Coordinates of C-alpha atoms in Angstrom, one line a residue:
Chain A
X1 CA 99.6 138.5 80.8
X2 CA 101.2 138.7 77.3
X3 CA 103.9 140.5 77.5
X4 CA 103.8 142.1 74.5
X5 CA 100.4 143.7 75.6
X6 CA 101.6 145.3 78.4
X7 CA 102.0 148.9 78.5
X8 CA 106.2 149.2 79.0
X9 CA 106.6 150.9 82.3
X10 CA 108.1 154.5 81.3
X11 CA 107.7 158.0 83.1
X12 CA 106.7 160.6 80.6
X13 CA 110.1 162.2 80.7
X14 CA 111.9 158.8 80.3
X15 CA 108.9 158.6 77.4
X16 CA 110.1 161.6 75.5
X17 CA 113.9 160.3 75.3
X18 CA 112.6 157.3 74.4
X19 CA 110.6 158.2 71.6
X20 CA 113.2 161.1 70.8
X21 CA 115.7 157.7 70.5
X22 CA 113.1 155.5 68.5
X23 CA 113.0 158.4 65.9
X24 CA 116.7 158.5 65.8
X25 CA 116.9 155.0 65.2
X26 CA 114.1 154.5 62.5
X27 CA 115.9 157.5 60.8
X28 CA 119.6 155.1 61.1
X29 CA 117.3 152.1 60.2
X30 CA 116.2 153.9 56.8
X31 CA 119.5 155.7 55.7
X32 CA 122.3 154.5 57.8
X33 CA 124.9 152.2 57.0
X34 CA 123.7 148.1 56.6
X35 CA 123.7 146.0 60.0
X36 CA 126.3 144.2 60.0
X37 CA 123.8 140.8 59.2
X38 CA 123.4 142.6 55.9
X39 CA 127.0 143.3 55.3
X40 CA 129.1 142.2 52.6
X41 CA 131.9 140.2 53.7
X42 CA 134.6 142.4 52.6
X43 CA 133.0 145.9 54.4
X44 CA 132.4 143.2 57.7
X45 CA 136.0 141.9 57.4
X46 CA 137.1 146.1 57.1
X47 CA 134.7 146.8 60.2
X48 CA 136.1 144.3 62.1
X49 CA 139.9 145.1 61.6
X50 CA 138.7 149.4 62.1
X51 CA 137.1 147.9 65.6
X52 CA 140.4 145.5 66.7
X53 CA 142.5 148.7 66.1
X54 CA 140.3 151.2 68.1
X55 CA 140.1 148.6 70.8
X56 CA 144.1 148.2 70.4
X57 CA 144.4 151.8 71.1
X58 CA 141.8 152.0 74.0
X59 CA 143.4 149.3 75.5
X60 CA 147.4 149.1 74.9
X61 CA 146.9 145.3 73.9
X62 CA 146.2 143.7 70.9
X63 CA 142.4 143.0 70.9
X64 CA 140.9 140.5 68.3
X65 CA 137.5 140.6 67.2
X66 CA 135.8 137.3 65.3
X67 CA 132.4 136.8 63.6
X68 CA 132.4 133.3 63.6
X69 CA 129.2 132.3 62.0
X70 CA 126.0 129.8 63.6
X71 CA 127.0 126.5 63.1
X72 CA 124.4 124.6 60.9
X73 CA 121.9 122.1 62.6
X74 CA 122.7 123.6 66.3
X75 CA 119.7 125.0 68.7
X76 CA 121.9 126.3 71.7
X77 CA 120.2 125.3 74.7
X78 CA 121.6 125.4 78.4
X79 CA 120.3 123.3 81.8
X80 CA 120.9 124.6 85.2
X81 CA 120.6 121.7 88.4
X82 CA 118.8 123.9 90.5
X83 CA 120.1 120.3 93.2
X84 CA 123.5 120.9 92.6
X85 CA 124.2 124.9 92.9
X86 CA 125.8 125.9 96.1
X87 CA 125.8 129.7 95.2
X88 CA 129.5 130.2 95.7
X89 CA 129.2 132.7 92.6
X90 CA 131.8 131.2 90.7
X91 CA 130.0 131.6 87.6
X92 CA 129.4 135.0 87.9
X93 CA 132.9 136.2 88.0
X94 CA 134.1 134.1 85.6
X95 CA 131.5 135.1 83.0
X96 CA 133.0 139.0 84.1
X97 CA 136.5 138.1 83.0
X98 CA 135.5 136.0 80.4
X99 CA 132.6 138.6 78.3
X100 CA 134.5 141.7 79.6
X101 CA 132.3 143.7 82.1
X102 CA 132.5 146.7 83.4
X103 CA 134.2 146.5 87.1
X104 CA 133.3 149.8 88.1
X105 CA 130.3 150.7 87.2
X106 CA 129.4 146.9 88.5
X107 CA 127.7 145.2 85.7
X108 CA 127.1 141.6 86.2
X109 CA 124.9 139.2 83.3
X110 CA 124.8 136.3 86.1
X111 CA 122.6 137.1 88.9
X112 CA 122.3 133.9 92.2
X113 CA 118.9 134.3 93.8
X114 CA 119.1 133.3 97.2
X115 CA 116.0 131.3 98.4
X116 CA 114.7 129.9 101.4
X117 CA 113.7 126.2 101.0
X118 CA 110.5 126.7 103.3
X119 CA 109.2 129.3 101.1
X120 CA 109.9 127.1 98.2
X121 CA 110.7 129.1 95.0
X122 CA 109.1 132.7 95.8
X123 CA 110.9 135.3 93.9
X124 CA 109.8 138.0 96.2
X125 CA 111.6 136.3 98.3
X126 CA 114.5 135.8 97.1
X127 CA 118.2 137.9 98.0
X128 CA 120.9 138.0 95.4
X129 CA 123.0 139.5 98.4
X130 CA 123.5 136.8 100.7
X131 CA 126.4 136.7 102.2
X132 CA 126.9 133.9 104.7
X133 CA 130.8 132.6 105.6
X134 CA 129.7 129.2 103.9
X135 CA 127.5 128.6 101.1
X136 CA 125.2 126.5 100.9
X137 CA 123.1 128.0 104.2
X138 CA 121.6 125.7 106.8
X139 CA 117.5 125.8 104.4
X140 CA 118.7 127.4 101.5
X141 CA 119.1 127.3 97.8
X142 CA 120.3 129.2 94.5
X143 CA 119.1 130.1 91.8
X144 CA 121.3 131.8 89.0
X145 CA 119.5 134.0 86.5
X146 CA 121.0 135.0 83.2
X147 CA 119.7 135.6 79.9
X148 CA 116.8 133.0 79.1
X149 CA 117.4 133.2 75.5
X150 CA 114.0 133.2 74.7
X151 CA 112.6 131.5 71.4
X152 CA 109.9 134.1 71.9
X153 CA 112.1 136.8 72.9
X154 CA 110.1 140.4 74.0
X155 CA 112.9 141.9 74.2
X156 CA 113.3 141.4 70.1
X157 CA 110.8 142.7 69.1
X158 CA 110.4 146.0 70.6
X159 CA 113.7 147.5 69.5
X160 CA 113.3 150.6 67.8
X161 CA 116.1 149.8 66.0
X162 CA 116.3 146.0 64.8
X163 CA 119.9 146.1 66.9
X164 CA 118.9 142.9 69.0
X165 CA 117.7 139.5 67.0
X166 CA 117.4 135.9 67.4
X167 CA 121.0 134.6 65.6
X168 CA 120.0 131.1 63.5
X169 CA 121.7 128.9 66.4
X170 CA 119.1 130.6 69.3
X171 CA 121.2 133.1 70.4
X172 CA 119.9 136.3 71.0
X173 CA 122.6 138.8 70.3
X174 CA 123.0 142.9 70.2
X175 CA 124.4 145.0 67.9
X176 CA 126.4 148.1 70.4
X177 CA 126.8 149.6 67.1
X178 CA 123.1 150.3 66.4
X179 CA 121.6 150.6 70.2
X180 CA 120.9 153.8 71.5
X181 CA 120.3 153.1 74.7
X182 CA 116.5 153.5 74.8
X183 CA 116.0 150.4 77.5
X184 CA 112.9 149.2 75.6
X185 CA 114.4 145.9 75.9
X186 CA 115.3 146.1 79.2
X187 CA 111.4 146.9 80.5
X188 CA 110.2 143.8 78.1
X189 CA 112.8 141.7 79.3
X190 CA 110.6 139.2 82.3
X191 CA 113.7 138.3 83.2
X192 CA 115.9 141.5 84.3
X193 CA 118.6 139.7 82.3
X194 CA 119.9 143.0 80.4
X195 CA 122.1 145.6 81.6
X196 CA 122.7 148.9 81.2
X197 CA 126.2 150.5 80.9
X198 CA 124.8 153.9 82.9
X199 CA 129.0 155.5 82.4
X200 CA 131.7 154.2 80.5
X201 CA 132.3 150.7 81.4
X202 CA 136.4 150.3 83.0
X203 CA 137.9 146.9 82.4
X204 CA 141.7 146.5 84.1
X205 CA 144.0 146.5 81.2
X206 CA 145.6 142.7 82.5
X207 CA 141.6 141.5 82.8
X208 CA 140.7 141.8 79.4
X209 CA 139.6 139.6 77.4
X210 CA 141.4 140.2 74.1
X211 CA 139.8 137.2 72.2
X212 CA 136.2 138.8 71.3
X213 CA 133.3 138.2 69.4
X214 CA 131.9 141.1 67.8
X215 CA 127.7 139.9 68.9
X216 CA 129.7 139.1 72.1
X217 CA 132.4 139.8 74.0
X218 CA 133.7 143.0 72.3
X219 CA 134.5 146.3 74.8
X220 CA 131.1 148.0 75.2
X221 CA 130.8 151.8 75.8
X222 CA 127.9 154.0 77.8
X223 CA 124.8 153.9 76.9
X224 CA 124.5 150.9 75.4
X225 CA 122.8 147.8 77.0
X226 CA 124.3 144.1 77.1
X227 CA 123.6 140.9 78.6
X228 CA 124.4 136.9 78.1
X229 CA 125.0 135.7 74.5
X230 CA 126.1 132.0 75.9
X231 CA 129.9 133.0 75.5
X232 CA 128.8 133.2 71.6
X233 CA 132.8 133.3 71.2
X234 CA 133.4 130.5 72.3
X235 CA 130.4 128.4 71.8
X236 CA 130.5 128.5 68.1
X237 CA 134.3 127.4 68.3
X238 CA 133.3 124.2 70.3
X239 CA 134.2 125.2 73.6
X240 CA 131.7 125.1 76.6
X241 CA 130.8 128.9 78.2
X242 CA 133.0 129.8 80.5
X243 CA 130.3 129.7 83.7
X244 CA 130.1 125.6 82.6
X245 CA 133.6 125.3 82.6
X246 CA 133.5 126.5 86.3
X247 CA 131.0 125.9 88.4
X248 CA 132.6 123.5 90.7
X249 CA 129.3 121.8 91.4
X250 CA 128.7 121.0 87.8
X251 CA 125.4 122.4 88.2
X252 CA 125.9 123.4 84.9
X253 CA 124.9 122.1 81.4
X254 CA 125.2 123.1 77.9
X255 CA 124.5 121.6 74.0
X256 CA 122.8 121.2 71.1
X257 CA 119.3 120.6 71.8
X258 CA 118.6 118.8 67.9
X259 CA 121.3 116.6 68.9
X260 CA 119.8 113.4 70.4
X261 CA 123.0 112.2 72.4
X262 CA 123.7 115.5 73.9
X263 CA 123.3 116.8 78.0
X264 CA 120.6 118.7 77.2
X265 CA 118.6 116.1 75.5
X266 CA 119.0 113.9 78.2
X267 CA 118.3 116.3 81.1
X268 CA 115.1 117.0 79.0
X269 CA 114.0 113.1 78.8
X270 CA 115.2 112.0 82.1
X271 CA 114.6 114.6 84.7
X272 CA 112.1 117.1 86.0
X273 CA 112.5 120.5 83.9
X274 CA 111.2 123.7 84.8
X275 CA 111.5 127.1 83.0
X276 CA 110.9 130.5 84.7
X277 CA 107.8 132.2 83.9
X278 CA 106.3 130.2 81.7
X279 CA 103.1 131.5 81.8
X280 CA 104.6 134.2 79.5
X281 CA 104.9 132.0 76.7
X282 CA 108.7 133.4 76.3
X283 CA 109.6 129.8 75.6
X284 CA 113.3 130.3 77.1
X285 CA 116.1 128.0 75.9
X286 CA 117.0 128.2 79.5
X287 CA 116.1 125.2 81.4
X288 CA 116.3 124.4 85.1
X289 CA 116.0 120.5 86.4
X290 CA 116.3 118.7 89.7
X291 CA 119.4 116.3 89.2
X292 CA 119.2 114.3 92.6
Chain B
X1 CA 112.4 145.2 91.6
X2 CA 112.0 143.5 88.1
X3 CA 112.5 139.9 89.9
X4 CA 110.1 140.1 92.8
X5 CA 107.0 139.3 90.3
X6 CA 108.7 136.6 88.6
X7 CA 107.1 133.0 89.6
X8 CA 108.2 129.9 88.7
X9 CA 106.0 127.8 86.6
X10 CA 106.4 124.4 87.1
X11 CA 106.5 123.2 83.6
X12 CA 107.1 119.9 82.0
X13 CA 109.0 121.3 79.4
X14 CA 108.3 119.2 76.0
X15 CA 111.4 118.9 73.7
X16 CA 111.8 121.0 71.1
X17 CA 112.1 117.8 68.5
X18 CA 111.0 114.4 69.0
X19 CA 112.4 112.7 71.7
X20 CA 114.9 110.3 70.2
X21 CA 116.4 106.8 71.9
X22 CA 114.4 106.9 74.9
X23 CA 115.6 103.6 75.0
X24 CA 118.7 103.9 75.0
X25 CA 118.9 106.7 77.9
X26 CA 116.1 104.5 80.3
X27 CA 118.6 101.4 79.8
X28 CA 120.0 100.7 83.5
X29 CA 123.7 101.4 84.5
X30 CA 125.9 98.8 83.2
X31 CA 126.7 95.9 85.9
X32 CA 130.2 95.6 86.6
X33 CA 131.4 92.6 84.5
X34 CA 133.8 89.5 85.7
X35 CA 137.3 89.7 84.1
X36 CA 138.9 93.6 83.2
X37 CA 137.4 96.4 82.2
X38 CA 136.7 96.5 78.3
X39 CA 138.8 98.8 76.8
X40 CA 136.4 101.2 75.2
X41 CA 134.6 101.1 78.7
X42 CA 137.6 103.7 79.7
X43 CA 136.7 107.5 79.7
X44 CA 139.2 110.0 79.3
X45 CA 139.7 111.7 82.6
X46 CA 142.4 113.6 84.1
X47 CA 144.9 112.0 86.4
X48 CA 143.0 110.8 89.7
X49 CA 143.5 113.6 92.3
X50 CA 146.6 112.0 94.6
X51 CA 148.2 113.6 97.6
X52 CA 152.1 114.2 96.0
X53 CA 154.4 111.3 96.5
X54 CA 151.4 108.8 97.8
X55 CA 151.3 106.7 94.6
X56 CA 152.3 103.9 93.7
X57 CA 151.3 102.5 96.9
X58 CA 153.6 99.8 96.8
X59 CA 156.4 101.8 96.8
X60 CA 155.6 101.0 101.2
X61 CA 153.0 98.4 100.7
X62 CA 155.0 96.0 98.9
X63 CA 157.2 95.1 101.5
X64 CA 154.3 95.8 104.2
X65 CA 152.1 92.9 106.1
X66 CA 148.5 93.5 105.0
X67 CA 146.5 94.6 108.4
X68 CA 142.8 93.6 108.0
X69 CA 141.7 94.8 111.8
X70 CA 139.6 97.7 111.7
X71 CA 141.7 100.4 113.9
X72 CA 142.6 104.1 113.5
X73 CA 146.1 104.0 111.8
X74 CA 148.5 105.8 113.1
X75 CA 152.1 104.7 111.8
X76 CA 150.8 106.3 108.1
X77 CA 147.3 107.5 106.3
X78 CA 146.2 108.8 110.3
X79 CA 144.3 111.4 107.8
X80 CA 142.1 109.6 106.5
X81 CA 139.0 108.9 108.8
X82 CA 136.1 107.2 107.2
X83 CA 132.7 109.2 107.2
X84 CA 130.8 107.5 104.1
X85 CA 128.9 104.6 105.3
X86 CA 131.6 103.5 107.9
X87 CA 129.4 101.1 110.1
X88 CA 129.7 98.8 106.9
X89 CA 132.6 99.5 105.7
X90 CA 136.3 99.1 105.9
X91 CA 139.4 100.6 103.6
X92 CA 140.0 96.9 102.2
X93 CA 136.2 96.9 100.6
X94 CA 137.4 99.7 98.3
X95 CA 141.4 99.1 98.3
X96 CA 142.7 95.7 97.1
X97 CA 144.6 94.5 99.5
X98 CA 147.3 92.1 97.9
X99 CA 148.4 94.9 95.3
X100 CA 147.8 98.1 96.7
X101 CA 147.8 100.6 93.7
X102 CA 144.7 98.9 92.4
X103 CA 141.4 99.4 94.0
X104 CA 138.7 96.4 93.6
X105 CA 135.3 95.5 93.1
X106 CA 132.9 93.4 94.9
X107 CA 133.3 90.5 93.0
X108 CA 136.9 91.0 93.1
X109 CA 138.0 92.3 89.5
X110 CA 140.6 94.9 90.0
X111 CA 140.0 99.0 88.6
X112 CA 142.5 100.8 88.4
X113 CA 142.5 104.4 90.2
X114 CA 141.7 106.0 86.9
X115 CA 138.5 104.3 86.8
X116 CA 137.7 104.7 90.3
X117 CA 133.8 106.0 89.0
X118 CA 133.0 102.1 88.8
X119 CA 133.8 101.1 92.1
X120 CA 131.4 104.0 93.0
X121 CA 129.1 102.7 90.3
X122 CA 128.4 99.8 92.3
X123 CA 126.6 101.8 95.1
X124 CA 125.6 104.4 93.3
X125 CA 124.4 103.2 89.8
X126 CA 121.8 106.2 89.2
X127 CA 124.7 108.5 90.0
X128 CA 127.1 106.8 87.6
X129 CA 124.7 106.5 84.5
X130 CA 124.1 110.4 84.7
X131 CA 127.8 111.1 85.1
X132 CA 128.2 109.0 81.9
X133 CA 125.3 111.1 80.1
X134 CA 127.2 114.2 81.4
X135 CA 124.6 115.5 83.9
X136 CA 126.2 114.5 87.0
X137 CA 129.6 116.0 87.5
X138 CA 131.1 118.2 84.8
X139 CA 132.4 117.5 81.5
X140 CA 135.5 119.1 80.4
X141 CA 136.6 119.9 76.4
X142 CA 134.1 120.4 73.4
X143 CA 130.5 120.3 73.0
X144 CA 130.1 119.2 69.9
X145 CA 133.7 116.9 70.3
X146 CA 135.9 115.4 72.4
X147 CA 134.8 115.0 75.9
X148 CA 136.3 114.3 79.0
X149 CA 135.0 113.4 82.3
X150 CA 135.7 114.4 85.7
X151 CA 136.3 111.5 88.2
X152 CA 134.0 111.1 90.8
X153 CA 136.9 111.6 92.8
X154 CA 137.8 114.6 91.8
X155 CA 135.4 116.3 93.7
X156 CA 133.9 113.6 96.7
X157 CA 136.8 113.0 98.9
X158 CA 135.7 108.7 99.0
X159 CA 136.6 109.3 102.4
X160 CA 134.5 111.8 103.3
X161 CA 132.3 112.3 100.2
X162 CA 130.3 114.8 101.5
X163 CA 130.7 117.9 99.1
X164 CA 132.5 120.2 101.5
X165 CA 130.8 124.2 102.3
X166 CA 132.6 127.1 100.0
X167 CA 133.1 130.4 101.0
X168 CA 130.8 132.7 98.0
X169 CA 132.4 135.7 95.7
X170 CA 131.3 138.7 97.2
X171 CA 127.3 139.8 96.6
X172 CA 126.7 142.1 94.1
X173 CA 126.6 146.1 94.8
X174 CA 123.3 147.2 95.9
X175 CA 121.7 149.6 93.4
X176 CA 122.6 153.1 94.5
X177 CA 119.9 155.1 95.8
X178 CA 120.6 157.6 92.4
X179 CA 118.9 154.9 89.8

């Protein structure tokens, strides 16, 4: 079914707060201050340094926020050996330290499916709460679900208030400035890949991450909703995301996909690729390949 | 639950561009040549992943008789018990035996420990050529710069290659019944 068709899944009372949200937002969307994509560099570089000193003061630490631009020429694309992944959770974790979630309220972008190789991939199957003294389990196998990054994103296009888009490098990003925490998103999103900060998200002083990304990594507060940006702060810097950088498997790959020479490309050409869902046309940037 | 409808398509994904130098990524793994390694063969990896104080090897095996027999050693290395293809194979088909801090291939040509990945390579030449494309194993430094590699080494014991079981981060929190 397209997904864009589908009636979003809303009681009538979640309706009402929705559409009461949705007004808000076109009302900020007409008269409210620019996004910052529309900024001129000098009010961004003023927003950015207001933000680093709120953050300082939330957080007793200096915090530094970056908008380091797309990088010209560069599709983001990311390959996951579906072979190789043990489902220690490794990844998961470090992408918590690394994009600063909340430890309590939980909030987790990074969620291992647990599946039973009998069944083969059955996702009403599957248990993300396996917890076996050894991983990998005697018949099973993982598979880790983040944001898909979707070059036909539904979760895009039915923000009331244009605070989630495609970045030019494939990224989809969100603004927590301009969402208000209507969860459209979240109820297009085939994926489950976005999260919602229900209270105010707690981060252990010592555990944050003090080198941010303001489409990224930057402190979140209730109400808004979050979710994968491929470690967009350290991505655009060169670096690999931090869940690559980890897995001890090396289950994980990352790259430029309109580079010829890169992982990606040659996970692409040489091996057998699957994407999830892909009867929905999402197109994810996501990939998933059997290595052996 | 969101998840429980998802399916998996089994999708031949088609590049987003042209596929570029097939060629070049179907071309077999290289055969191990006679004579030394050619410089620019060498990948940057970290240092190979030695127990303290066990290398150089000749620091002992210089002055020690080599022992050829097949046996369980016991005076040193009682450790290290073979479980990868041990019917055929003996620590003298991996380890040279007249200078011990060099390992060697079938044909003979020494490799050092540092480029352990093509004594491996020799066995396992579909393994090698992805770790060289960066799919198997795990590159370390920049995307879009330097690389490094991680030795094969690093994480097969050559011993006992067999990845060993890990104990998993804790599962998530079940929803509470309040959402």
């Amino acid at each position: 079914m397209d997904p864009e068709k589908r009636p979003p899944a809303v009681s009538r009372r979640q309706f009402a707060s929705v559409a009461a949200a949705a007004a808000a937002g076109f009302i900020l969307t007409a008269c409210g201050p620019k996004r910052l994509r529309e900024l001129p560099r000098e009010r961004l570089a003023a927003l950015l340094e207001d933000l680093e000193k709120d953050y300082t003061k939330r957080f007793g630490t200096a915090v530094a926020v970056a908008d380091t631009p797309p990088i010209q020429g560069v599709t983001f694309a990311y390959a996951l050996d579906l072979s190789r992944c043990i489902g220690c959770r490794r990844c998961v974790y470090a992408c918590v330290e690394e994009n600063n979630q909340s430890r309590d309220p939980e909030v987790q972008w990074i969620r291992v499916l647990g599946m039973n190789k009998d069944k083969g991939i059955d996702f009403s199957e599957s248990d993300p709460y396996y917890q076996p003294a050894e991983v990998p389990q005697e018949g099973h196998f993982y598979v880790p679900v983040a944001c898909q990054q979707c070059r036909n994103a539904p979760c895009t296009k039915v923000c009331p208030t244009g605070a989630t888009w495609t970045e030019p490098d494939g990224i989809v990003v969100i603004d927590y400035d301009w969402c208000v925490g209507c969860r459209y998103c979240m109820a297009a999103c085939p994926y489950g890949a976005r999260h919602f900060n229900w209270a105010e998200p707690t981060i252990p002083r010592d555990h944050l991450n003090t080198k941010t990304h303001y489409l990224g990594n930057r402190p979140r507060s209730k109400g808004v909703v979050e979710k994968c940006t491929f470690c967009i702060q350290r991505v655009r810097v060169g670096r690999y995301p931090a869940c690559v950088e980890v897995c001890p498997v090396g289950a994980r790959k990352f790259g430029n996909l309109l580079d010829p020479k890169s992982e990606i490309r040659y996970v692409i050409e040489n091996k057998r690729v699957l994407v999830l869902k892909e009867e929905l046309n999402t197109m994810p940037k996501f990939f998933y390949f059997y290595g052996t | 639950m969101r998840l429980c409808v998802m399916t998996l398509a089994l999708a031949l994904v088609a590049p987003a561009a042209a596929p570029v130098a097939l060629a070049q990524h179907f071309s077999p793994a290289p055969l191990p040549r006679a004579g030394p390694p050619r410089a620019e063969e060498r990948v940057e990896v970290p240092p190979p992943p030695f127990t303290d104080g066990i290398f150089p090897c000749t620091s002992c095996h210089a002055t020690l008789k080599v022992n050829r027999v097949r046996r369980p050693l016991a005076d040193m290395h009682g450790d290290i018990v073979l479980a990868h293809d041990e019917q055929h194979r003996w620590c003298l088909d991996c380890h040279d035996p007249d200078n011990r801090d060099w390992l060697h291939l079938a044909s003979g040509e020494k490799v050092p420990f540092e480029q352990s990945y093509l004594l491996c390579g020799q066995c396992h030449g579909e393994k090698l050529r992805d770790w060289r494309a960066g799919v198997h194993g795990r590159r370390t430094g920049e995307w879009n710069g330097h690389k490094g590699y991680l030795l094969c080494a690093h994480c097969h014991n050559p011993h006992q290659p067999r990845f060993r079981a890990v104990t998993p981060k804790p599962a998530p929190a079940r929803p509470s019944a309040a959402k």
